[in-house]
PDB file of C-alpha atoms in Angstrom:
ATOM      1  CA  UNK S 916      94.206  77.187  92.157  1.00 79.00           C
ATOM      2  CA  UNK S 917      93.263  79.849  94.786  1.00 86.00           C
ATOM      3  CA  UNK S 918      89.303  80.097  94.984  1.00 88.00           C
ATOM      4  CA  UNK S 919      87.565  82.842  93.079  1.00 89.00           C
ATOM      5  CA  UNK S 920      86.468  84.151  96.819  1.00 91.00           C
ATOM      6  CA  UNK S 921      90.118  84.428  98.551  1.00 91.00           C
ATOM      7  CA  UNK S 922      91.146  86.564  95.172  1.00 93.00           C
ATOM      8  CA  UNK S 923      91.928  90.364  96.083  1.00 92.00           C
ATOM      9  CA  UNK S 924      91.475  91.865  92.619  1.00 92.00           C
ATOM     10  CA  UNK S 925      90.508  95.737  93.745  1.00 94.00           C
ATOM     11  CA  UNK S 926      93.622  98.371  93.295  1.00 95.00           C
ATOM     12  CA  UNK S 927      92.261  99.857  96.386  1.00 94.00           C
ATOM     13  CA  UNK S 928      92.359  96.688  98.614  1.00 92.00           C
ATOM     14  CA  UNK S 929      96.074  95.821  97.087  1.00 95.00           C
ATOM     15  CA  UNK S 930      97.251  99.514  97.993  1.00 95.00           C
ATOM     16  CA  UNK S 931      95.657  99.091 101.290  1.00 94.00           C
ATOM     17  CA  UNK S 932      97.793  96.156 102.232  1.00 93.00           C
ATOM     18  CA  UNK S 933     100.819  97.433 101.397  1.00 94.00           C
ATOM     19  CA  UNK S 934     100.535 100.903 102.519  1.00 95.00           C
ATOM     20  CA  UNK S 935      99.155  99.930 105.819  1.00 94.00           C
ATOM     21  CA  UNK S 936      99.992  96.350 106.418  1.00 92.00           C
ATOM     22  CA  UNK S 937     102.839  94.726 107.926  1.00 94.00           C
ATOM     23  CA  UNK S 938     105.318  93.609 105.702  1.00 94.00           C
ATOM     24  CA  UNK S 939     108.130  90.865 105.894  1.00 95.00           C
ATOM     25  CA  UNK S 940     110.591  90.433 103.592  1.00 94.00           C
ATOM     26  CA  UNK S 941     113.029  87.204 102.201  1.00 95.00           C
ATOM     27  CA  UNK S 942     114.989  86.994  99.167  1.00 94.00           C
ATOM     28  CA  UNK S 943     112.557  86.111  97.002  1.00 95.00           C
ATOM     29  CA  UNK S 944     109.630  87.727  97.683  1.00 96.00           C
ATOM     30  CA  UNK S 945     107.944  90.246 100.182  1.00 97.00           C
ATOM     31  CA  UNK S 946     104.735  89.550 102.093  1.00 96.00           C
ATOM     32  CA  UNK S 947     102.083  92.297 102.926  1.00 96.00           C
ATOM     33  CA  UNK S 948      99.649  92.122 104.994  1.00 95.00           C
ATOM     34  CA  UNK S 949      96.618  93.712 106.596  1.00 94.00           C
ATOM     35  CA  UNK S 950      95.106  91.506 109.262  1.00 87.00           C
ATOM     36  CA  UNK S 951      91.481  91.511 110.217  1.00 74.00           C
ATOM     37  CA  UNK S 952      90.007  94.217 107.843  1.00 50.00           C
ATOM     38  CA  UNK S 953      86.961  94.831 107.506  1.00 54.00           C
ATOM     39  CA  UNK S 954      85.607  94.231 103.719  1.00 52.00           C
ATOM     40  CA  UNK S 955      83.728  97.061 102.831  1.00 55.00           C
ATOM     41  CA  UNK S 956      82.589  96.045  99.276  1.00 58.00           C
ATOM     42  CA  UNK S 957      81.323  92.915 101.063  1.00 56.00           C
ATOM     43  CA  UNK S 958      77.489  92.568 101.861  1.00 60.00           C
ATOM     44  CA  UNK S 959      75.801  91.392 105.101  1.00 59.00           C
ATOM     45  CA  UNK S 960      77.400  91.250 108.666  1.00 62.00           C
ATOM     46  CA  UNK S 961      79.934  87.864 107.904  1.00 73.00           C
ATOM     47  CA  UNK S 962      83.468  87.592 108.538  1.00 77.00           C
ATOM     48  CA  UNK S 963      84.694  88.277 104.941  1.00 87.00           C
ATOM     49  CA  UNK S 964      86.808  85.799 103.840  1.00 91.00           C
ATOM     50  CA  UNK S 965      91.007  85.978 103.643  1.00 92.00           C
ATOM     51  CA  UNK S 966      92.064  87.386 100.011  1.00 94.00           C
ATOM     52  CA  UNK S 967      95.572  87.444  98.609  1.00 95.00           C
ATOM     53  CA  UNK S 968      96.846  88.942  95.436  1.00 96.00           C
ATOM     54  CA  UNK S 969     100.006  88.794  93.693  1.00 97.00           C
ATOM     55  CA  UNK S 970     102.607  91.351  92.094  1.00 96.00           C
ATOM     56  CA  UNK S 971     105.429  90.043  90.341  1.00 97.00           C
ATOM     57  CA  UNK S 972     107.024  92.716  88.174  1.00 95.00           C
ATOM     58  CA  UNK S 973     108.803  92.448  84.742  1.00 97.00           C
ATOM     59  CA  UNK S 974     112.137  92.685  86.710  1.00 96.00           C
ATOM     60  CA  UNK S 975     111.154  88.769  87.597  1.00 97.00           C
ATOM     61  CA  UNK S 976     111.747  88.089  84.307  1.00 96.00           C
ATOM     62  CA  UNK S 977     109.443  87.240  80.458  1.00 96.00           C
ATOM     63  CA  UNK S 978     105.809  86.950  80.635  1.00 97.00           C
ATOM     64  CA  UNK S 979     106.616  83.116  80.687  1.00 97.00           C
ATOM     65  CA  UNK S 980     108.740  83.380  84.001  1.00 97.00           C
ATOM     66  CA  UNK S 981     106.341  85.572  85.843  1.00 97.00           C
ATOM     67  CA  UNK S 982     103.461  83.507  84.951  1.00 97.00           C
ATOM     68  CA  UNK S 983     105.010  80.424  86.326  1.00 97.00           C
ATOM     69  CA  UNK S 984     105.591  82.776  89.536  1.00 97.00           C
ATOM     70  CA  UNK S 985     102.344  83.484  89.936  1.00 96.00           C
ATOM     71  CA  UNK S 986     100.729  79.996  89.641  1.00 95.00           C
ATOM     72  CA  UNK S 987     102.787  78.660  92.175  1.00 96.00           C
ATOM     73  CA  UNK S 988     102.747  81.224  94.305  1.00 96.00           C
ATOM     74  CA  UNK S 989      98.647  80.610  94.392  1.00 95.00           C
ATOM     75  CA  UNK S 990      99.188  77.112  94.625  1.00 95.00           C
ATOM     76  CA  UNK S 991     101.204  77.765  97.445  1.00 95.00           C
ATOM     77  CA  UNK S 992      98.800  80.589  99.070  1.00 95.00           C
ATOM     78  CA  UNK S 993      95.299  78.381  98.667  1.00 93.00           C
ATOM     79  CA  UNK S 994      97.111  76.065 101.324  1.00 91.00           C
ATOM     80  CA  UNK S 995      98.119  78.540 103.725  1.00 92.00           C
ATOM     81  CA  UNK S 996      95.061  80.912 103.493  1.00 92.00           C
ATOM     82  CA  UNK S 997      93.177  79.623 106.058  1.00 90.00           C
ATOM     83  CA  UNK S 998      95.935  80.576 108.435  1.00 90.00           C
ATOM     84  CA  UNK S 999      95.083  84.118 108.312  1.00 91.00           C
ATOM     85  CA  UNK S1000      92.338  85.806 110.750  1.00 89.00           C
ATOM     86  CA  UNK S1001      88.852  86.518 108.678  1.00 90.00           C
ATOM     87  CA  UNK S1002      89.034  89.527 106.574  1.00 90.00           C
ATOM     88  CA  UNK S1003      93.140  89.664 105.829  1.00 92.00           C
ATOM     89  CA  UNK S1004      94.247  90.932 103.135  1.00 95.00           C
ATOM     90  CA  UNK S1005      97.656  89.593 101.646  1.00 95.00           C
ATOM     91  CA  UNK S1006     100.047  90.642  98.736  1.00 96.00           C
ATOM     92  CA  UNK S1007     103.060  88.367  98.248  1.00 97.00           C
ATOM     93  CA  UNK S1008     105.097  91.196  95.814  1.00 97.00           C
ATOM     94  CA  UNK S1009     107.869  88.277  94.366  1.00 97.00           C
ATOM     95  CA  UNK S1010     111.510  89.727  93.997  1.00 97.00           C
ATOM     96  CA  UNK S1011     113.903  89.506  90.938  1.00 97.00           C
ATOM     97  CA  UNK S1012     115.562  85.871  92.454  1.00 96.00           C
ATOM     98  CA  UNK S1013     111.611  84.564  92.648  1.00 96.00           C
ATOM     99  CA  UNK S1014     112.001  83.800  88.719  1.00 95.00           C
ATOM    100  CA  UNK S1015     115.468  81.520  88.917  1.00 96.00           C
ATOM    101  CA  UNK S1016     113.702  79.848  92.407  1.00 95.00           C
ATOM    102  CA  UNK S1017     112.235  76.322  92.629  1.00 94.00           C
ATOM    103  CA  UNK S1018     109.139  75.574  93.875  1.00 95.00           C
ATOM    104  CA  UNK S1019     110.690  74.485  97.207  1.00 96.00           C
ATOM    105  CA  UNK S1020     112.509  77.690  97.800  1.00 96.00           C
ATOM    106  CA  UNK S1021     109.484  79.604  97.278  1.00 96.00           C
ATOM    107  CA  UNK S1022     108.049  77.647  99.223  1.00 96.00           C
ATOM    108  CA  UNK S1023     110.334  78.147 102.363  1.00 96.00           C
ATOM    109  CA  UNK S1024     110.147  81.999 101.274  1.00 96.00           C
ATOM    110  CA  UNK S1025     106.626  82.372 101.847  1.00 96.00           C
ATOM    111  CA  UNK S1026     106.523  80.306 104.424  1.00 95.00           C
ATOM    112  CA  UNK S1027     108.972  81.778 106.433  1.00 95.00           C
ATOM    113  CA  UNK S1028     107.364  85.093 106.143  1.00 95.00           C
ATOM    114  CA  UNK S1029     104.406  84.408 106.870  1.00 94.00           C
ATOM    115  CA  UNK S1030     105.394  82.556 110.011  1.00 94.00           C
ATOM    116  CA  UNK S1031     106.848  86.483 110.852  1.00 94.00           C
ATOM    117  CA  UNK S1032     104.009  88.164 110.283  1.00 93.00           C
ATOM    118  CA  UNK S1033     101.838  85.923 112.020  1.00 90.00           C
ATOM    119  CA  UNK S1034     103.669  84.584 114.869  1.00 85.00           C
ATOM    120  CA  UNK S1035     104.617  88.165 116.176  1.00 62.00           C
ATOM    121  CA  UNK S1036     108.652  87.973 115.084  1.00 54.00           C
ATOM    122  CA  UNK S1037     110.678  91.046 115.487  1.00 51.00           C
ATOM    123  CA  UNK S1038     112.015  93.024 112.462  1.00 48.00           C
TER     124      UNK S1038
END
């Protein structure tokens, strides 16, 4: 389970990731994100932690479908949020195939965007 602290729960902090984020896309899933920004519902001068939040439409498929989406997409995300610089905000928006894919192939998904986004990749 992702900790309570690396949860981005505010509509405003989800739209700011996606409208001015980066984004990188696979065929499960897109990945938004907004590196570095400043938190400002967060007291005191510390680096605010790395939050991710998760969309995964009715298009993915029942409540039961896109509920086993999300949980392993946050399983997935609590081991790969400290790879983010302090303050990121992330949306992983999962895709219509998302709710036929394994575990694995999310997996690769994710990690293969992310590895985009953070290593620099062109478009």
């Amino acid at each position: 389970m992702l900790p309570t602290e690396n949860r981005l729960r505010r509509r405003e902090d989800f739209a700011t990731a996606v409208r001015r984020g980066r984004r990188a896309g696979r065929p499960a899933l897109v990945v938004h994100l907004r590196s570095g920004a400043t938190d400002p519902h967060a007291p005191g001068e510390s680096a605010p932690p790395t939050r991710a939040g998760f969309v995964v439409s009715k298009a993915v498929g029942g409540a039961v479908v896109r509920n086993k989406v999300k949980r392993r997409l946050r399983h997935l995300m609590r081991d790969r949020v400290d790879r983010f610089p302090p303050g990121s905000l992330v949306v992983v928006r999962a895709l219509p195939p998302a709710g036929d894919a394994d575990h694995a192939q999310l997996a690769r998904d994710l990690d293969a965007a992310l590895e985009r986004l953070l290593g620099g990749g062109a478009r």
